[in-house]
Amino acid sequence: MTTTTPPAAARTATTRTRAPWRRVVAWVPAALVVAVAVLLWPTAWGGGTTLVVVAGESMAPTYASGDLVVARAGTAHVGDVVVYRPDGVDGYVVHRVVGGDATTGWTTRGDNNGWDDVWHPTAEDVVGVVRWHVPGLGAVTAVLASPTTWLALALVVAGWLVWPGRARPETEQPAQEVARDPHP
């Protein structure tokens, strides 16, 4: 059984018709990176996401120390776990809303505590409602919170998008052998 290879012109024509699809497929990873960046854009830069590492055991068994919680801006309700920054405290509190309201102040409590918090955060104090958590991933937060990380990510994506593709020859030429003198 003999097989034949199609002429170079036929192979090139087939490649040209697939090239636009390859370009579209090449943009998919970039679109995913942009979507994730928008989703995780920090509230400190005008976004709607706050990443917080849980410290302590007040939210056990729901969250353990070192867990990463992802809070998104939104309206809190009784039963939600919220992230808020009390006046005079350097850092965030991650506790469950057990009563109150957004205007006069929420009553919050850690799931592992038998007492309510002394603070009563209002809607302005709540930076987000916890939507997801990743057990033990708190160490990554320092990297994600760094402006340098976001700048580097943006530069990599921009460079990847503008990097020229490999030029493809119209026709493929067989490599020419160079005759060598056996007696130099």
PDB file of C-alpha atoms in Angstrom:
ATOM      1  CA  MET A   1       0.000   0.000   0.000  1.00  0.00           C
ATOM      2  CA  THR A   2       1.448   3.324  -1.004  1.00  0.00           C
ATOM      3  CA  THR A   3       0.578   6.644   0.509  1.00  0.00           C
ATOM      4  CA  THR A   4       1.123  10.003  -1.002  1.00  0.00           C
ATOM      5  CA  THR A   5       1.737  13.267   0.687  1.00  0.00           C
ATOM      6  CA  PRO A   6      -0.415  16.126  -0.593  1.00  0.00           C
ATOM      7  CA  PRO A   7       1.468  18.877  -2.384  1.00  0.00           C
ATOM      8  CA  ALA A   8       2.756  21.755  -0.277  1.00  0.00           C
ATOM      9  CA  ALA A   9       0.217  24.146  -1.802  1.00  0.00           C
ATOM     10  CA  ALA A  10      -2.674  21.960  -0.617  1.00  0.00           C
ATOM     11  CA  ARG A  11      -1.224  21.713   2.892  1.00  0.00           C
ATOM     12  CA  THR A  12      -0.731  25.487   3.042  1.00  0.00           C
ATOM     13  CA  ALA A  13      -4.298  26.182   1.894  1.00  0.00           C
ATOM     14  CA  THR A  14      -5.677  23.939   4.635  1.00  0.00           C
ATOM     15  CA  THR A  15      -3.496  25.672   7.208  1.00  0.00           C
ATOM     16  CA  ARG A  16      -4.690  29.098   6.087  1.00  0.00           C
ATOM     17  CA  THR A  17      -8.351  28.187   6.562  1.00  0.00           C
ATOM     18  CA  ARG A  18      -7.684  27.021  10.134  1.00  0.00           C
ATOM     19  CA  ALA A  19      -5.559  30.024  11.094  1.00  0.00           C
ATOM     20  CA  PRO A  20      -8.474  32.300  12.128  1.00  0.00           C
ATOM     21  CA  TRP A  21      -9.758  29.603  14.486  1.00  0.00           C
ATOM     22  CA  ARG A  22      -6.334  29.263  16.004  1.00  0.00           C
ATOM     23  CA  ARG A  23      -6.259  32.990  16.645  1.00  0.00           C
ATOM     24  CA  VAL A  24      -9.651  32.835  18.343  1.00  0.00           C
ATOM     25  CA  VAL A  25      -8.560  29.886  20.471  1.00  0.00           C
ATOM     26  CA  ALA A  26      -5.382  31.762  21.387  1.00  0.00           C
ATOM     27  CA  TRP A  27      -7.492  34.561  22.896  1.00  0.00           C
ATOM     28  CA  VAL A  28      -9.475  32.226  25.171  1.00  0.00           C
ATOM     29  CA  PRO A  29      -6.786  31.967  27.898  1.00  0.00           C
ATOM     30  CA  ALA A  30      -6.354  35.746  27.853  1.00  0.00           C
ATOM     31  CA  ALA A  31     -10.104  36.234  28.237  1.00  0.00           C
ATOM     32  CA  LEU A  32     -10.119  33.827  31.182  1.00  0.00           C
ATOM     33  CA  VAL A  33      -7.270  35.719  32.864  1.00  0.00           C
ATOM     34  CA  VAL A  34      -9.123  39.013  32.383  1.00  0.00           C
ATOM     35  CA  ALA A  35     -12.358  37.516  33.766  1.00  0.00           C
ATOM     36  CA  VAL A  36     -10.568  36.208  36.862  1.00  0.00           C
ATOM     37  CA  ALA A  37      -8.814  39.560  37.338  1.00  0.00           C
ATOM     38  CA  VAL A  38     -12.144  41.412  37.167  1.00  0.00           C
ATOM     39  CA  LEU A  39     -13.750  38.931  39.560  1.00  0.00           C
ATOM     40  CA  LEU A  40     -10.907  39.205  42.069  1.00  0.00           C
ATOM     41  CA  TRP A  41     -10.179  42.933  41.607  1.00  0.00           C
ATOM     42  CA  PRO A  42      -9.600  44.197  45.168  1.00  0.00           C
ATOM     43  CA  THR A  43     -11.898  46.703  46.854  1.00  0.00           C
ATOM     44  CA  ALA A  44      -8.838  48.805  47.678  1.00  0.00           C
ATOM     45  CA  TRP A  45      -8.569  49.533  43.930  1.00  0.00           C
ATOM     46  CA  GLY A  46     -12.264  50.076  43.308  1.00  0.00           C
ATOM     47  CA  GLY A  47     -13.208  46.433  42.772  1.00  0.00           C
ATOM     48  CA  GLY A  48     -15.715  44.351  44.664  1.00  0.00           C
ATOM     49  CA  THR A  49     -13.570  41.621  46.218  1.00  0.00           C
ATOM     50  CA  THR A  50     -11.779  41.390  49.542  1.00  0.00           C
ATOM     51  CA  LEU A  51      -9.424  38.507  50.309  1.00  0.00           C
ATOM     52  CA  VAL A  52      -8.892  37.828  54.003  1.00  0.00           C
ATOM     53  CA  VAL A  53      -6.857  35.226  55.830  1.00  0.00           C
ATOM     54  CA  VAL A  54      -8.700  33.890  58.865  1.00  0.00           C
ATOM     55  CA  ALA A  55      -6.697  34.338  62.079  1.00  0.00           C
ATOM     56  CA  GLY A  56      -7.790  32.526  65.208  1.00  0.00           C
ATOM     57  CA  GLU A  57     -10.421  29.916  65.948  1.00  0.00           C
ATOM     58  CA  SER A  58     -13.493  32.086  66.510  1.00  0.00           C
ATOM     59  CA  MET A  59     -15.118  30.832  63.284  1.00  0.00           C
ATOM     60  CA  ALA A  60     -14.362  27.119  63.812  1.00  0.00           C
ATOM     61  CA  PRO A  61     -15.556  24.727  62.517  1.00  0.00           C
ATOM     62  CA  THR A  62     -16.707  26.846  59.540  1.00  0.00           C
ATOM     63  CA  TYR A  63     -13.270  28.379  58.955  1.00  0.00           C
ATOM     64  CA  ALA A  64      -9.913  27.537  60.489  1.00  0.00           C
ATOM     65  CA  SER A  65      -6.934  29.772  61.080  1.00  0.00           C
ATOM     66  CA  GLY A  66      -5.055  30.144  57.787  1.00  0.00           C
ATOM     67  CA  ASP A  67      -8.095  29.682  55.536  1.00  0.00           C
ATOM     68  CA  LEU A  68      -8.564  32.194  52.745  1.00  0.00           C
ATOM     69  CA  VAL A  69     -12.026  33.756  52.518  1.00  0.00           C
ATOM     70  CA  VAL A  70     -13.239  35.633  49.462  1.00  0.00           C
ATOM     71  CA  ALA A  71     -15.802  38.313  50.240  1.00  0.00           C
ATOM     72  CA  ARG A  72     -17.724  40.190  47.568  1.00  0.00           C
ATOM     73  CA  ALA A  73     -19.405  43.546  48.009  1.00  0.00           C
ATOM     74  CA  GLY A  74     -23.105  43.079  48.607  1.00  0.00           C
ATOM     75  CA  THR A  75     -25.965  43.384  51.040  1.00  0.00           C
ATOM     76  CA  ALA A  76     -25.634  41.346  54.219  1.00  0.00           C
ATOM     77  CA  HIS A  77     -28.486  39.428  55.821  1.00  0.00           C
ATOM     78  CA  VAL A  78     -28.868  37.618  59.131  1.00  0.00           C
ATOM     79  CA  GLY A  79     -27.006  34.319  58.800  1.00  0.00           C
ATOM     80  CA  ASP A  80     -24.369  35.629  56.368  1.00  0.00           C
ATOM     81  CA  VAL A  81     -20.685  35.629  57.241  1.00  0.00           C
ATOM     82  CA  VAL A  82     -19.347  39.132  56.675  1.00  0.00           C
ATOM     83  CA  VAL A  83     -15.976  40.832  56.614  1.00  0.00           C
ATOM     84  CA  TYR A  84     -15.859  44.200  58.333  1.00  0.00           C
ATOM     85  CA  ARG A  85     -13.341  46.647  59.721  1.00  0.00           C
ATOM     86  CA  PRO A  86     -14.284  47.987  63.156  1.00  0.00           C
ATOM     87  CA  ASP A  87     -13.317  51.534  64.105  1.00  0.00           C
ATOM     88  CA  GLY A  88      -9.953  51.640  65.828  1.00  0.00           C
ATOM     89  CA  VAL A  89      -8.977  48.102  64.800  1.00  0.00           C
ATOM     90  CA  ASP A  90      -6.145  47.421  62.373  1.00  0.00           C
ATOM     91  CA  GLY A  91      -7.460  44.494  60.371  1.00  0.00           C
ATOM     92  CA  TYR A  92     -10.662  42.761  59.401  1.00  0.00           C
ATOM     93  CA  VAL A  93     -13.149  40.716  61.410  1.00  0.00           C
ATOM     94  CA  VAL A  94     -14.759  37.665  59.784  1.00  0.00           C
ATOM     95  CA  HIS A  95     -17.905  36.797  61.764  1.00  0.00           C
ATOM     96  CA  ARG A  96     -21.512  35.756  61.213  1.00  0.00           C
ATOM     97  CA  VAL A  97     -24.424  38.223  61.336  1.00  0.00           C
ATOM     98  CA  VAL A  98     -26.795  37.050  64.095  1.00  0.00           C
ATOM     99  CA  GLY A  99     -29.098  40.060  64.341  1.00  0.00           C
ATOM    100  CA  GLY A 100     -29.564  43.780  63.858  1.00  0.00           C
ATOM    101  CA  ASP A 101     -29.713  45.657  60.584  1.00  0.00           C
ATOM    102  CA  ALA A 102     -27.496  47.584  58.175  1.00  0.00           C
ATOM    103  CA  THR A 103     -28.634  51.003  59.396  1.00  0.00           C
ATOM    104  CA  THR A 104     -28.364  50.782  63.187  1.00  0.00           C
ATOM    105  CA  GLY A 105     -25.677  48.101  63.104  1.00  0.00           C
ATOM    106  CA  TRP A 106     -25.409  44.349  62.760  1.00  0.00           C
ATOM    107  CA  THR A 107     -24.879  42.055  65.714  1.00  0.00           C
ATOM    108  CA  THR A 108     -22.074  39.644  64.834  1.00  0.00           C
ATOM    109  CA  ARG A 109     -20.521  36.637  66.521  1.00  0.00           C
ATOM    110  CA  GLY A 110     -17.882  34.049  65.752  1.00  0.00           C
ATOM    111  CA  ASP A 111     -19.374  30.583  65.224  1.00  0.00           C
ATOM    112  CA  ASN A 112     -17.111  29.242  67.980  1.00  0.00           C
ATOM    113  CA  ASN A 113     -17.900  32.075  70.438  1.00  0.00           C
ATOM    114  CA  GLY A 114     -20.607  32.118  73.084  1.00  0.00           C
ATOM    115  CA  TRP A 115     -20.864  35.932  73.065  1.00  0.00           C
ATOM    116  CA  ASP A 116     -21.688  38.703  70.603  1.00  0.00           C
ATOM    117  CA  ASP A 117     -19.005  41.070  69.315  1.00  0.00           C
ATOM    118  CA  VAL A 118     -18.659  44.465  70.981  1.00  0.00           C
ATOM    119  CA  TRP A 119     -18.789  46.163  67.568  1.00  0.00           C
ATOM    120  CA  HIS A 120     -21.984  46.713  65.607  1.00  0.00           C
ATOM    121  CA  PRO A 121     -20.929  47.296  62.000  1.00  0.00           C
ATOM    122  CA  THR A 122     -23.231  49.211  59.669  1.00  0.00           C
ATOM    123  CA  ALA A 123     -23.469  48.805  55.896  1.00  0.00           C
ATOM    124  CA  GLU A 124     -20.544  51.229  55.490  1.00  0.00           C
ATOM    125  CA  ASP A 125     -18.315  49.109  57.748  1.00  0.00           C
ATOM    126  CA  VAL A 126     -19.021  45.815  55.964  1.00  0.00           C
ATOM    127  CA  VAL A 127     -16.573  45.352  53.081  1.00  0.00           C
ATOM    128  CA  GLY A 128     -18.151  42.155  51.828  1.00  0.00           C
ATOM    129  CA  VAL A 129     -20.182  39.024  52.327  1.00  0.00           C
ATOM    130  CA  VAL A 130     -18.131  35.817  52.266  1.00  0.00           C
ATOM    131  CA  ARG A 131     -18.881  33.892  49.061  1.00  0.00           C
ATOM    132  CA  TRP A 132     -16.086  31.277  48.985  1.00  0.00           C
ATOM    133  CA  HIS A 133     -13.289  29.993  51.105  1.00  0.00           C
ATOM    134  CA  VAL A 134     -10.209  27.924  50.390  1.00  0.00           C
ATOM    135  CA  PRO A 135      -8.902  25.942  53.347  1.00  0.00           C
ATOM    136  CA  GLY A 136      -5.256  26.654  54.167  1.00  0.00           C
ATOM    137  CA  LEU A 137      -4.595  28.966  51.227  1.00  0.00           C
ATOM    138  CA  GLY A 138      -3.965  32.072  53.302  1.00  0.00           C
ATOM    139  CA  ALA A 139      -0.272  32.322  52.414  1.00  0.00           C
ATOM    140  CA  VAL A 140      -1.164  33.089  48.803  1.00  0.00           C
ATOM    141  CA  THR A 141      -3.060  36.211  49.856  1.00  0.00           C
ATOM    142  CA  ALA A 142       0.130  38.171  50.428  1.00  0.00           C
ATOM    143  CA  VAL A 143       1.153  37.497  46.840  1.00  0.00           C
ATOM    144  CA  LEU A 144      -2.287  38.278  45.388  1.00  0.00           C
ATOM    145  CA  ALA A 145      -2.620  41.471  47.411  1.00  0.00           C
ATOM    146  CA  SER A 146       0.654  42.843  46.096  1.00  0.00           C
ATOM    147  CA  PRO A 147       0.352  45.546  43.413  1.00  0.00           C
ATOM    148  CA  THR A 148       3.562  44.156  41.925  1.00  0.00           C
ATOM    149  CA  THR A 149       1.842  40.823  41.287  1.00  0.00           C
ATOM    150  CA  TRP A 150      -1.049  42.473  39.452  1.00  0.00           C
ATOM    151  CA  LEU A 151       1.322  44.632  37.395  1.00  0.00           C
ATOM    152  CA  ALA A 152       3.425  41.604  36.464  1.00  0.00           C
ATOM    153  CA  LEU A 153       0.305  39.640  35.502  1.00  0.00           C
ATOM    154  CA  ALA A 154      -0.944  42.516  33.341  1.00  0.00           C
ATOM    155  CA  LEU A 155       2.442  42.820  31.616  1.00  0.00           C
ATOM    156  CA  VAL A 156       2.615  39.078  30.920  1.00  0.00           C
ATOM    157  CA  VAL A 157      -0.886  39.045  29.428  1.00  0.00           C
ATOM    158  CA  ALA A 158      -0.213  42.177  27.353  1.00  0.00           C
ATOM    159  CA  GLY A 159       3.090  40.772  26.107  1.00  0.00           C
ATOM    160  CA  TRP A 160       1.485  37.462  25.252  1.00  0.00           C
ATOM    161  CA  LEU A 161      -1.262  39.205  23.266  1.00  0.00           C
ATOM    162  CA  VAL A 162       1.087  41.355  21.187  1.00  0.00           C
ATOM    163  CA  TRP A 163       3.899  38.826  20.714  1.00  0.00           C
ATOM    164  CA  PRO A 164       4.228  38.094  17.001  1.00  0.00           C
ATOM    165  CA  GLY A 165       3.464  34.586  15.895  1.00  0.00           C
ATOM    166  CA  ARG A 166       5.921  32.452  13.985  1.00  0.00           C
ATOM    167  CA  ALA A 167       5.947  33.339  10.287  1.00  0.00           C
ATOM    168  CA  ARG A 168       4.826  30.442   8.161  1.00  0.00           C
ATOM    169  CA  PRO A 169       6.311  30.032   4.712  1.00  0.00           C
ATOM    170  CA  GLU A 170       3.911  29.880   1.771  1.00  0.00           C
ATOM    171  CA  THR A 171       5.593  26.769   0.429  1.00  0.00           C
ATOM    172  CA  GLU A 172       7.819  24.356   2.154  1.00  0.00           C
ATOM    173  CA  GLN A 173      11.202  23.819   0.547  1.00  0.00           C
ATOM    174  CA  PRO A 174      13.142  20.616   1.137  1.00  0.00           C
ATOM    175  CA  ALA A 175      16.403  21.126   2.940  1.00  0.00           C
ATOM    176  CA  GLN A 176      19.348  21.147   0.560  1.00  0.00           C
ATOM    177  CA  GLU A 177      22.274  18.948   1.323  1.00  0.00           C
ATOM    178  CA  VAL A 178      25.661  20.537   1.201  1.00  0.00           C
ATOM    179  CA  ALA A 179      28.263  18.450  -0.548  1.00  0.00           C
ATOM    180  CA  ARG A 180      31.297  18.021   1.639  1.00  0.00           C
ATOM    181  CA  ASP A 181      34.790  17.435   0.395  1.00  0.00           C
ATOM    182  CA  PRO A 182      35.945  14.138   1.910  1.00  0.00           C
ATOM    183  CA  HIS A 183      39.586  15.383   1.794  1.00  0.00           C
ATOM    184  CA  PRO A 184      39.870  18.821   3.455  1.00  0.00           C
TER     185      PRO A 184
END
